[in-house]
């Protein structure tokens, strides 16, 4: 005949088993619990073969004196089981959709919206930064020799004019539609230089109209990469260029303008740094860095531990450029800058590979919204 | 330009270590590209060892040939730190000494300049020598700067070039016969250069010759058979000045770029030749390699006239937009070697040293002042705003309309290269032909795209090959033809017309999705566009159209020829049709009316809507049916649209049932049922009479 202690230990075993079953139920997805809960109820509280009933069936095997105690202990377990199951029942019921109600977890009918290309987004952002007080222009993409080099103080012997540094068209083309708002070109046959981009550019020397004012053409055009093609280097990139001409324009004005642009592009608190450099069409010239937008200057892989990111070339318009387009460099000064749109986009979104911009892979493009 | 930190310290007593020196110079115009610590090493006799020695690699911009020398970079450091610069002198300590050389008209050799415009100065100094290896300290310095030690004599010429920036050459005097003559090469002349190659030279390339033959390609490379060898006992050091244009042309023509040609083509110091020769002679004696004769033949055809540039303090501050005290202006320029003479209050006459060919205008001097005073001191200010600049390029706003419309219609924006391979361009080339590049980067980028369609076709191809069946893309970009550039909108759509949804079955794109997009664009620009069945060759006839405005083609629309698709790598296996659309935005813009200036008032009277189904021949175009109805209807017909088209059970073969919705409205009254009924009667009768249509 089993003793009370022996049978009590079986109650304890079942108690532990129930805790485990309950934990398993709680781990299931809420909406998937209903089925498991039904099974649990049958297994534990079923009249005939439920585990509680099985324990109760042991009662007659105990000496009469122990039965009351044993019965109380089984009942305690039974109450715990029933309370726990009732509690889960309420929770499961709450997840059931009322009859007739729509299942809102089904996907909605989503109209397809197009996605913006990141280079287009940056270009538009820059255009918007220069809305007030600036004239925003888009330049021709194939440029003639005079506009591309001569007027920009890059005379015949300038190394950039080598065949290996500039792409040339095989035969001259008709003047690109320099649109009615730009004045006719001053001189220079339309020879045929496709735009060499690596050399920062004033853009077109032409749109310097209205000397006393400070019109600011802004151009963007694809350009071509420097020097010999490197494997995997894209054959072109996009630029935006700024120019302010007027009386009393200073290098400090350039700094203020570029700081404002950097803050608009990369967020308030961005700082810029000017490093002296050299371009044939500006004097003085400066490369401009922004404080690393990834590490805020602490040093990281993106900025190669320097805390700064080079974003553009700039400077004060070279007097020879003014002379080439018929301005008196003693009367007016000006600043100019040229920035690669790809460079900004690479930094802004931490794009790891520049080729992503031209593959037009929808998995990439769909990460950019309207 | 690589430079050894301890070598810099010959010229300037800078206390900061190499890393800090590099950092400070980077902010003053010499960008540090690399820093390699090398530790202490052999030093010239009398120089103190430097424990934290390092090789600094600076990116020297093309306008600064002076910084292709140790002393040039030391001069920048001296200016940054406000320290004095030590330069080699006859009374300097051993390792910085210049030999005293007496100028003579001719020595053991004479010099004649036959091309004085391109080689206006040539200095020669002879010496008795013992050829052997140079000392360890000299070899260490050369190697640190990337130059291979060869022999004590050659090493001295290289050492002087690296130290002062004046390229030199040493001839074996025994191999020279007669006087040294600098002249243009003659047609058909050849010379074997030091690298052992026979080179054909021609006018106007410059040669150093003796009375019998060429002994060097001037300023580029010496000749092999006058080179210094182990058996050489007497040498002539050459220090000459060559015109940058001549050296650039010669170097390019011969495909020969040397340390010497690099310096001469950027512009060497035209005043340095005698100094370089004296330095070489002093080093010869310092390292025990020989004894200089003590004379120099320094032929100057045209003495260098230093430029003088007038500078005012007002101009400095006016261009920079920051205050720089006049004393600081003078300090910076003086420290950089400019001769600064006051010319009244706040004005100077500045003499430009020979090593600064880049400085010709006051702006050039202002750059020197600005960068050394520090761009970090520039305030961030704004230019004065002029309220009314000329209007911006109208294409920007115009293109944005098409971009918004396409995005809203579910097309994603792509950007492709303006260069394409000829095979990609050819199907899309117009009658004018292609614009090709004279020197393409590769065959893949050989022509300028004649249309933007190759870009979107390639975008489809890329996505298809990466497992994406449904692609809807557009690009707004420039197309190139012999008659100029055009701004085009191109689009491609393939696969599903709408995203999959559990509630219904999917449908693939068809031509009407594209013509619908076109209708939206026409509406956005307020222009009327028609379709002409004469489709371009890259589209499938019968499933394509030209887009026409007032008789002029402004675009195309339709199913891409599967053969073209396959050639662009679009897998044929999934058999999904690719539809294209292209529109000339320049042409559309020229036709587009200016934006609406006032809003149409809403109708004051209700409209009446009637549907009618007509049975007509299925070869009859919808436009004919519409036009017939429009002509017959009274002016109260305000809209007319097909809403169903049915063929099949109940419709005889060759016929089609077209259901139309007609909306009638008058501006001045509510139409009565009789009004509308009579209008419908007229419409149905006209369709019957003109088209044989039966009402269903």
mmCIF file with all atom_site columns, N, CA, C and O in Angstrom, chain A residues 10-31:
data_model
loop_
_atom_site.group_PDB
_atom_site.id
_atom_site.type_symbol
_atom_site.label_atom_id
_atom_site.label_alt_id
_atom_site.label_comp_id
_atom_site.label_asym_id
_atom_site.label_entity_id
_atom_site.label_seq_id
_atom_site.pdbx_PDB_ins_code
_atom_site.Cartn_x
_atom_site.Cartn_y
_atom_site.Cartn_z
_atom_site.occupancy
_atom_site.B_iso_or_equiv
_atom_site.pdbx_formal_charge
_atom_site.auth_seq_id
_atom_site.auth_comp_id
_atom_site.auth_asym_id
_atom_site.auth_atom_id
_atom_site.pdbx_PDB_model_num
ATOM 1  N N  . UNK A 1 10 ? 3.886  12.429 -5.946  1.00 0.00 ? 10 UNK A N  1
ATOM 2  C CA . UNK A 1 10 ? 3.342  12.399 -7.315  1.00 0.00 ? 10 UNK A CA 1
ATOM 3  C C  . UNK A 1 10 ? 2.538  13.664 -7.632  1.00 0.00 ? 10 UNK A C  1
ATOM 4  O O  . UNK A 1 10 ? 2.513  14.137 -8.771  1.00 0.00 ? 10 UNK A O  1
ATOM 5  N N  . UNK A 1 11 ? 1.883  14.188 -6.588  1.00 0.00 ? 11 UNK A N  1
ATOM 6  C CA . UNK A 1 11 ? 1.201  15.483 -6.795  1.00 0.00 ? 11 UNK A CA 1
ATOM 7  C C  . UNK A 1 11 ? 2.229  16.550 -7.177  1.00 0.00 ? 11 UNK A C  1
ATOM 8  O O  . UNK A 1 11 ? 2.040  17.330 -8.119  1.00 0.00 ? 11 UNK A O  1
ATOM 9  N N  . UNK A 1 12 ? 3.339  16.537 -6.465  1.00 0.00 ? 12 UNK A N  1
ATOM 10 C CA . UNK A 1 12 ? 4.397  17.515 -6.740  1.00 0.00 ? 12 UNK A CA 1
ATOM 11 C C  . UNK A 1 12 ? 4.920  17.364 -8.165  1.00 0.00 ? 12 UNK A C  1
ATOM 12 O O  . UNK A 1 12 ? 5.172  18.357 -8.871  1.00 0.00 ? 12 UNK A O  1
ATOM 13 N N  . UNK A 1 13 ? 5.076  16.102 -8.609  1.00 0.00 ? 13 UNK A N  1
ATOM 14 C CA . UNK A 1 13 ? 5.542  15.869 -9.984  1.00 0.00 ? 13 UNK A CA 1
ATOM 15 C C  . UNK A 1 13 ? 4.573  16.491 -10.990 1.00 0.00 ? 13 UNK A C  1
ATOM 16 O O  . UNK A 1 13 ? 4.979  17.140 -11.957 1.00 0.00 ? 13 UNK A O  1
ATOM 17 N N  . UNK A 1 14 ? 3.267  16.259 -10.747 1.00 0.00 ? 14 UNK A N  1
ATOM 18 C CA . UNK A 1 14 ? 2.264  16.787 -11.677 1.00 0.00 ? 14 UNK A CA 1
ATOM 19 C C  . UNK A 1 14 ? 2.239  18.308 -11.640 1.00 0.00 ? 14 UNK A C  1
ATOM 20 O O  . UNK A 1 14 ? 2.036  18.967 -12.664 1.00 0.00 ? 14 UNK A O  1
ATOM 21 N N  . UNK A 1 15 ? 2.427  18.836 -10.443 1.00 0.00 ? 15 UNK A N  1
ATOM 22 C CA . UNK A 1 15 ? 2.468  20.288 -10.300 1.00 0.00 ? 15 UNK A CA 1
ATOM 23 C C  . UNK A 1 15 ? 3.574  20.873 -11.168 1.00 0.00 ? 15 UNK A C  1
ATOM 24 O O  . UNK A 1 15 ? 3.378  21.845 -11.923 1.00 0.00 ? 15 UNK A O  1
ATOM 25 N N  . UNK A 1 16 ? 4.735  20.253 -11.129 1.00 0.00 ? 16 UNK A N  1
ATOM 26 C CA . UNK A 1 16 ? 5.869  20.722 -11.932 1.00 0.00 ? 16 UNK A CA 1
ATOM 27 C C  . UNK A 1 16 ? 5.571  20.559 -13.418 1.00 0.00 ? 16 UNK A C  1
ATOM 28 O O  . UNK A 1 16 ? 5.880  21.444 -14.241 1.00 0.00 ? 16 UNK A O  1
ATOM 29 N N  . UNK A 1 17 ? 4.939  19.414 -13.748 1.00 0.00 ? 17 UNK A N  1
ATOM 30 C CA . UNK A 1 17 ? 4.614  19.166 -15.154 1.00 0.00 ? 17 UNK A CA 1
ATOM 31 C C  . UNK A 1 17 ? 3.653  20.231 -15.682 1.00 0.00 ? 17 UNK A C  1
ATOM 32 O O  . UNK A 1 17 ? 3.768  20.697 -16.816 1.00 0.00 ? 17 UNK A O  1
ATOM 33 N N  . UNK A 1 18 ? 2.713  20.621 -14.822 1.00 0.00 ? 18 UNK A N  1
ATOM 34 C CA . UNK A 1 18 ? 1.752  21.643 -15.258 1.00 0.00 ? 18 UNK A CA 1
ATOM 35 C C  . UNK A 1 18 ? 2.454  22.984 -15.494 1.00 0.00 ? 18 UNK A C  1
ATOM 36 O O  . UNK A 1 18 ? 2.186  23.674 -16.468 1.00 0.00 ? 18 UNK A O  1
ATOM 37 N N  . UNK A 1 19 ? 3.361  23.318 -14.578 1.00 0.00 ? 19 UNK A N  1
ATOM 38 C CA . UNK A 1 19 ? 4.100  24.575 -14.761 1.00 0.00 ? 19 UNK A CA 1
ATOM 39 C C  . UNK A 1 19 ? 4.816  24.574 -16.096 1.00 0.00 ? 19 UNK A C  1
ATOM 40 O O  . UNK A 1 19 ? 4.830  25.582 -16.823 1.00 0.00 ? 19 UNK A O  1
ATOM 41 N N  . UNK A 1 20 ? 5.398  23.442 -16.461 1.00 0.00 ? 20 UNK A N  1
ATOM 42 C CA . UNK A 1 20 ? 6.138  23.360 -17.720 1.00 0.00 ? 20 UNK A CA 1
ATOM 43 C C  . UNK A 1 20 ? 5.188  23.515 -18.904 1.00 0.00 ? 20 UNK A C  1
ATOM 44 O O  . UNK A 1 20 ? 5.476  24.240 -19.869 1.00 0.00 ? 20 UNK A O  1
ATOM 45 N N  . UNK A 1 21 ? 4.009  22.825 -18.794 1.00 0.00 ? 21 UNK A N  1
ATOM 46 C CA . UNK A 1 21 ? 3.041  22.894 -19.898 1.00 0.00 ? 21 UNK A CA 1
ATOM 47 C C  . UNK A 1 21 ? 2.544  24.327 -20.084 1.00 0.00 ? 21 UNK A C  1
ATOM 48 O O  . UNK A 1 21 ? 2.382  24.814 -21.202 1.00 0.00 ? 21 UNK A O  1
ATOM 49 N N  . UNK A 1 22 ? 2.341  24.980 -18.917 1.00 0.00 ? 22 UNK A N  1
ATOM 50 C CA . UNK A 1 22 ? 1.853  26.348 -18.968 1.00 0.00 ? 22 UNK A CA 1
ATOM 51 C C  . UNK A 1 22 ? 2.903  27.277 -19.611 1.00 0.00 ? 22 UNK A C  1
ATOM 52 O O  . UNK A 1 22 ? 2.577  28.154 -20.430 1.00 0.00 ? 22 UNK A O  1
ATOM 53 N N  . UNK A 1 23 ? 4.155  27.055 -19.274 1.00 0.00 ? 23 UNK A N  1
ATOM 54 C CA . UNK A 1 23 ? 5.229  27.876 -19.844 1.00 0.00 ? 23 UNK A CA 1
ATOM 55 C C  . UNK A 1 23 ? 5.286  27.688 -21.357 1.00 0.00 ? 23 UNK A C  1
ATOM 56 O O  . UNK A 1 23 ? 5.489  28.649 -22.119 1.00 0.00 ? 23 UNK A O  1
ATOM 57 N N  . UNK A 1 24 ? 5.095  26.442 -21.785 1.00 0.00 ? 24 UNK A N  1
ATOM 58 C CA . UNK A 1 24 ? 5.122  26.159 -23.223 1.00 0.00 ? 24 UNK A CA 1
ATOM 59 C C  . UNK A 1 24 ? 3.969  26.892 -23.930 1.00 0.00 ? 24 UNK A C  1
ATOM 60 O O  . UNK A 1 24 ? 4.143  27.477 -24.990 1.00 0.00 ? 24 UNK A O  1
ATOM 61 N N  . UNK A 1 25 ? 2.793  26.868 -23.267 1.00 0.00 ? 25 UNK A N  1
ATOM 62 C CA . UNK A 1 25 ? 1.636  27.556 -23.832 1.00 0.00 ? 25 UNK A CA 1
ATOM 63 C C  . UNK A 1 25 ? 1.910  29.061 -23.952 1.00 0.00 ? 25 UNK A C  1
ATOM 64 O O  . UNK A 1 25 ? 1.660  29.673 -24.988 1.00 0.00 ? 25 UNK A O  1
ATOM 65 N N  . UNK A 1 26 ? 2.472  29.614 -22.895 1.00 0.00 ? 26 UNK A N  1
ATOM 66 C CA . UNK A 1 26 ? 2.722  31.056 -22.891 1.00 0.00 ? 26 UNK A CA 1
ATOM 67 C C  . UNK A 1 26 ? 3.741  31.462 -23.941 1.00 0.00 ? 26 UNK A C  1
ATOM 68 O O  . UNK A 1 26 ? 3.770  32.607 -24.394 1.00 0.00 ? 26 UNK A O  1
ATOM 69 N N  . UNK A 1 27 ? 4.613  30.516 -24.344 1.00 0.00 ? 27 UNK A N  1
ATOM 70 C CA . UNK A 1 27 ? 5.638  30.849 -25.325 1.00 0.00 ? 27 UNK A CA 1
ATOM 71 C C  . UNK A 1 27 ? 5.092  30.846 -26.745 1.00 0.00 ? 27 UNK A C  1
ATOM 72 O O  . UNK A 1 27 ? 5.722  31.379 -27.650 1.00 0.00 ? 27 UNK A O  1
ATOM 73 N N  . UNK A 1 28 ? 3.906  30.222 -26.918 1.00 0.00 ? 28 UNK A N  1
ATOM 74 C CA . UNK A 1 28 ? 3.346  30.171 -28.275 1.00 0.00 ? 28 UNK A CA 1
ATOM 75 C C  . UNK A 1 28 ? 2.850  31.554 -28.681 1.00 0.00 ? 28 UNK A C  1
ATOM 76 O O  . UNK A 1 28 ? 2.618  32.421 -27.841 1.00 0.00 ? 28 UNK A O  1
ATOM 77 N N  . UNK A 1 29 ? 2.709  31.790 -30.010 1.00 0.00 ? 29 UNK A N  1
ATOM 78 C CA . UNK A 1 29 ? 2.143  33.055 -30.489 1.00 0.00 ? 29 UNK A CA 1
ATOM 79 C C  . UNK A 1 29 ? 0.756  33.220 -29.880 1.00 0.00 ? 29 UNK A C  1
ATOM 80 O O  . UNK A 1 29 ? -0.008 32.261 -29.804 1.00 0.00 ? 29 UNK A O  1
ATOM 81 N N  . UNK A 1 30 ? 0.370  34.413 -29.404 1.00 0.00 ? 30 UNK A N  1
ATOM 82 C CA . UNK A 1 30 ? -0.907 34.616 -28.720 1.00 0.00 ? 30 UNK A CA 1
ATOM 83 C C  . UNK A 1 30 ? -2.080 34.053 -29.522 1.00 0.00 ? 30 UNK A C  1
ATOM 84 O O  . UNK A 1 30 ? -2.929 33.351 -28.981 1.00 0.00 ? 30 UNK A O  1
ATOM 85 N N  . UNK A 1 31 ? -2.082 34.332 -30.828 1.00 0.00 ? 31 UNK A N  1
ATOM 86 C CA . UNK A 1 31 ? -3.236 33.903 -31.619 1.00 0.00 ? 31 UNK A CA 1
ATOM 87 C C  . UNK A 1 31 ? -3.266 32.402 -31.835 1.00 0.00 ? 31 UNK A C  1
ATOM 88 O O  . UNK A 1 31 ? -4.287 31.843 -32.205 1.00 0.00 ? 31 UNK A O  1
#
